[in-house]
Coordinates of C-alpha atoms in Angstrom, one line a residue:
M1 CA 114.9 100.5 74.8
H2 CA 116.1 102.6 77.6
R3 CA 119.6 104.0 77.1
D4 CA 121.7 105.7 79.8
P5 CA 122.9 109.3 79.3
P6 CA 126.5 109.9 78.3
V7 CA 129.1 109.2 81.0
G8 CA 129.7 112.9 81.5
E9 CA 126.1 113.6 82.3
L10 CA 126.0 110.7 84.8
L11 CA 129.2 111.9 86.4
R12 CA 127.8 115.4 86.7
E13 CA 124.6 114.0 88.3
W14 CA 126.7 112.2 91.0
R15 CA 128.8 115.3 91.6
R16 CA 125.7 117.4 92.1
R17 CA 124.1 114.7 94.3
R18 CA 127.2 115.0 96.5
R19 CA 126.8 118.8 96.5
L20 CA 130.3 119.4 95.1
S21 CA 131.4 122.0 92.6
Q22 CA 133.7 120.9 89.7
L23 CA 136.6 122.5 91.7
D24 CA 135.6 120.6 94.8
L25 CA 135.7 117.3 92.9
A26 CA 139.0 118.3 91.2
I27 CA 140.7 119.0 94.6
Q28 CA 139.2 115.8 96.1
A29 CA 140.4 113.6 93.2
D30 CA 143.7 115.5 92.7
V31 CA 142.9 116.3 89.1
S32 CA 142.4 119.6 87.2
S33 CA 139.0 121.2 87.3
R34 CA 139.4 121.7 83.5
H35 CA 139.7 117.9 83.1
V36 CA 136.5 117.4 85.2
S37 CA 134.7 120.0 83.0
F38 CA 135.9 118.3 79.8
V39 CA 134.7 114.9 81.1
E40 CA 131.3 116.2 82.1
T41 CA 130.7 118.1 78.8
G42 CA 131.8 115.1 76.7
R43 CA 134.9 116.8 75.3
T44 CA 137.0 114.1 76.9
I45 CA 136.3 110.4 77.5
P46 CA 138.1 109.5 80.7
S47 CA 140.2 106.3 80.9
R48 CA 138.8 103.4 82.8
A49 CA 141.2 104.0 85.6
M50 CA 140.4 107.7 85.8
L51 CA 136.6 107.0 85.7
L52 CA 136.9 104.6 88.6
H53 CA 139.1 107.1 90.5
L54 CA 136.5 109.8 90.1
A55 CA 133.7 107.4 91.1
E56 CA 135.7 106.5 94.3
S57 CA 136.1 110.2 95.0
L58 CA 132.4 110.7 94.7
D59 CA 131.6 107.5 96.8
V60 CA 129.5 106.1 94.0
P61 CA 128.0 102.7 94.9
L62 CA 129.6 99.7 93.1
R63 CA 126.4 99.0 91.0
E64 CA 126.5 102.6 89.7
R65 CA 130.2 102.5 89.0
N66 CA 129.4 99.7 86.6
R67 CA 126.8 101.9 85.0
L68 CA 129.4 104.7 84.5
L69 CA 131.8 102.3 83.0
V70 CA 129.3 100.9 80.5
A71 CA 128.2 104.4 79.5
A72 CA 131.9 105.2 78.7
G73 CA 132.2 102.0 76.6
Y74 CA 134.1 99.9 79.1
A75 CA 133.2 96.5 80.6
P76 CA 131.7 96.4 84.2
A77 CA 134.3 96.1 86.9
Y78 CA 132.2 94.5 89.7
D79 CA 130.4 91.2 89.8
R80 CA 126.9 90.8 91.2
R81 CA 126.3 87.3 92.5
P82 CA 123.6 86.0 94.8
L83 CA 124.8 85.5 98.4
E84 CA 124.2 81.8 98.1
D85 CA 126.8 81.6 95.2
P86 CA 129.7 79.2 95.9
D87 CA 132.1 82.0 95.4
L88 CA 130.5 83.9 98.3
A89 CA 130.3 80.9 100.6
Q90 CA 132.7 82.4 103.1
A91 CA 130.9 85.7 103.2
Y92 CA 127.5 83.9 103.5
E93 CA 128.8 81.9 106.5
A94 CA 130.2 85.1 108.0
V95 CA 126.8 86.7 107.9
R96 CA 125.1 83.6 109.3
G97 CA 127.7 83.5 112.0
V98 CA 127.2 87.1 113.0
L99 CA 123.4 86.6 113.2
S100 CA 123.5 83.3 115.1
G101 CA 126.3 84.5 117.4
H102 CA 124.1 87.5 118.4
E103 CA 121.3 85.3 119.8
P104 CA 119.3 85.4 122.0
F105 CA 119.2 89.0 120.8
P106 CA 117.6 89.9 117.4
A107 CA 119.8 90.5 114.3
V108 CA 118.9 90.8 110.6
A109 CA 120.8 91.1 107.3
V110 CA 119.2 93.5 104.7
D111 CA 120.0 94.6 101.2
R112 CA 120.3 98.2 99.9
R113 CA 116.5 98.5 99.9
W114 CA 116.0 97.2 103.4
N115 CA 114.7 93.8 102.2
V116 CA 115.6 90.9 104.5
V117 CA 118.3 88.6 103.3
L118 CA 118.8 86.6 106.5
A119 CA 117.5 86.8 110.1
N120 CA 118.2 85.0 113.3
S121 CA 115.5 83.3 115.4
A122 CA 115.3 86.1 117.9
M123 CA 113.8 88.4 115.3
E124 CA 110.5 86.7 116.1
V125 CA 110.0 89.4 118.7
F126 CA 109.6 91.9 115.8
L127 CA 107.6 89.6 113.5
D128 CA 105.1 88.4 116.1
G129 CA 101.6 89.5 115.0
V130 CA 102.7 91.1 111.7
A131 CA 100.1 90.8 108.9
P132 CA 101.0 87.8 106.6
V133 CA 101.0 90.0 103.5
L134 CA 104.1 91.8 105.0
L135 CA 105.9 88.5 105.5
E136 CA 105.7 87.6 101.8
P137 CA 109.1 88.0 100.1
P138 CA 110.7 90.4 99.8
V139 CA 110.1 91.2 103.5
N140 CA 111.1 94.9 104.0
M141 CA 112.3 95.9 107.5
M142 CA 111.4 99.6 107.0
R143 CA 107.9 98.6 106.0
L144 CA 107.6 96.2 108.9
G145 CA 108.5 99.0 111.3
L146 CA 106.3 101.8 110.1
D147 CA 103.3 100.1 108.3
P148 CA 100.3 99.9 110.7
R149 CA 100.0 96.2 109.7
G150 CA 103.6 95.6 110.9
F151 CA 105.0 96.0 114.4
A152 CA 104.3 99.7 114.5
P153 CA 101.3 99.3 116.7
R154 CA 103.5 97.7 119.3
L155 CA 106.1 100.5 119.3
R156 CA 105.7 102.6 122.4
N157 CA 107.8 105.4 120.9
L158 CA 106.5 105.1 117.3
G159 CA 106.8 108.9 116.8
Q160 CA 110.5 108.9 117.8
V161 CA 111.2 105.9 115.5
R162 CA 109.4 107.5 112.6
A163 CA 111.3 110.8 113.1
Y164 CA 114.6 108.9 113.0
L165 CA 113.9 106.4 110.1
L166 CA 112.2 108.6 107.6
P167 CA 114.9 111.2 107.3
R168 CA 117.5 108.4 107.2
L169 CA 115.6 106.8 104.3
A170 CA 115.2 110.1 102.5
R171 CA 118.9 110.7 102.7
Q172 CA 119.7 107.2 101.4
A173 CA 117.3 107.7 98.5
A174 CA 118.9 111.0 97.6
R175 CA 122.4 109.7 98.0
T176 CA 121.9 106.6 95.9
G177 CA 119.3 108.0 93.4
D178 CA 117.3 104.8 93.7
P179 CA 113.7 105.4 92.6
E180 CA 112.4 102.4 94.6
L181 CA 113.8 103.9 97.8
S182 CA 112.1 107.2 97.0
A183 CA 108.8 105.3 96.5
L184 CA 109.3 103.4 99.7
Y185 CA 109.9 106.7 101.5
E186 CA 106.7 108.3 100.1
E187 CA 104.7 105.2 101.1
L188 CA 106.0 105.1 104.7
R189 CA 105.6 108.8 105.1
S190 CA 101.9 108.4 104.3
Y191 CA 101.3 106.1 107.3
G192 CA 101.6 108.8 109.9
T193 CA 101.6 112.5 110.6
E194 CA 104.7 114.6 111.0
E195 CA 105.0 115.6 114.7
D196 CA 107.8 116.5 117.1
P197 CA 109.3 113.3 118.4
P198 CA 109.5 112.6 122.1
T199 CA 112.8 113.7 123.6
A200 CA 115.3 111.1 124.6
G201 CA 115.4 110.0 128.2
P202 CA 118.4 110.6 130.5
A203 CA 119.3 106.9 130.4
D204 CA 119.1 106.6 126.6
I205 CA 122.5 106.1 125.0
A206 CA 121.1 105.9 121.5
M207 CA 117.7 106.1 119.8
P208 CA 115.7 103.5 121.7
I209 CA 113.2 101.1 120.2
R210 CA 110.5 100.4 122.8
L211 CA 108.5 97.4 121.8
L212 CA 105.7 95.5 123.5
H213 CA 106.1 91.8 123.3
D214 CA 104.4 88.9 125.2
G215 CA 103.2 91.3 127.9
A216 CA 106.5 93.0 128.5
E217 CA 108.0 96.3 127.2
L218 CA 111.4 95.6 125.6
C219 CA 113.9 98.3 124.9
F220 CA 116.6 98.0 122.3
F221 CA 119.3 100.1 120.5
S222 CA 120.8 98.9 117.3
T223 CA 124.1 99.0 115.4
I224 CA 124.8 98.6 111.6
T225 CA 127.6 96.5 110.3
T226 CA 128.8 96.4 106.6
F227 CA 131.5 94.6 104.7
G228 CA 134.7 96.6 104.4
A229 CA 136.3 96.9 101.0
A230 CA 133.7 94.7 99.2
F231 CA 134.4 94.1 95.5
D232 CA 131.1 92.3 94.8
I233 CA 127.9 94.4 94.5
T234 CA 125.9 92.0 96.6
L235 CA 128.3 92.2 99.5
D236 CA 128.7 96.0 99.1
E237 CA 124.9 96.3 99.6
I238 CA 124.4 94.0 102.6
A239 CA 124.1 95.5 106.1
V240 CA 123.6 93.6 109.3
E241 CA 121.5 95.4 111.9
S242 CA 122.0 94.0 115.4
F243 CA 119.6 94.9 118.2
F244 CA 121.0 95.1 121.8
P245 CA 119.0 95.1 125.0
A246 CA 119.0 98.6 126.5
D247 CA 118.1 97.4 130.0
A248 CA 118.4 94.4 132.2
A249 CA 114.7 93.6 132.0
T250 CA 114.9 93.2 128.2
T251 CA 118.0 91.0 128.5
D252 CA 116.3 88.7 131.0
H253 CA 113.1 88.5 128.9
L254 CA 115.0 87.5 125.8
R255 CA 117.1 84.9 127.6
R256 CA 114.0 83.3 129.2
S257 CA 112.3 83.3 125.8
S258 CA 115.3 81.6 124.2
T259 CA 115.4 79.0 126.9
R260 CA 111.7 78.2 126.5
G261 CA 112.2 77.9 122.8
R262 CA 115.0 75.4 123.1
R263 CA 113.0 73.3 125.5
A264 CA 110.0 73.3 123.2
R265 CA 112.2 72.1 120.3
S266 CA 113.9 69.4 122.3

């Protein structure tokens, strides 16, 4: 049976992942560097409060804070419930409200591995023509965007999107230490060659996503929204990506498509 390393080794791993020296962490956490050294070498078992304080100073994800606590002999501090759990009903409705309120523009909620949790109806512009195998749960947004069977062939600036998403995914994998994110990065990296991305146009205010759909070229930029001060692992790991039209033509196209969709359903 797999057993985690001692808490000191886990803490040292997170400190190194954050590229901090023991003195850096001591200053950041307002403790002595000697205490940090004693914790990492196992000479001192930190109190529960101190361990959570050090984890906060290192910006350790909630799921990994539980792992630190268990390794030190303490009970986990954070629950992990499915989003549909009655205790998370308000949060679930908040996510649904954000997604539906963003229509007729696309928006999607993803977990820490970029798997889709919820999506609004406007996300159809991205899902149109995607191979059925990629739409089998869990549907992964990173894979949808960069796999040749996803909407990658419809991206007019695929090189630019790859050059933005892959380093972002690599940093996330390194920051979290999640082996599945590392494997996803290696998979997606294999789908194309590394090349210099096209430079941004003078009208671009953020990295554009130029997507062919229904005979038109749509242009988006996106924002990421997360829950502030989440105390549940599920909420801590959910992010909502909202896509905004970057030009008037995209706005008009999406509004017309939404109107046609409502008429077809009525």
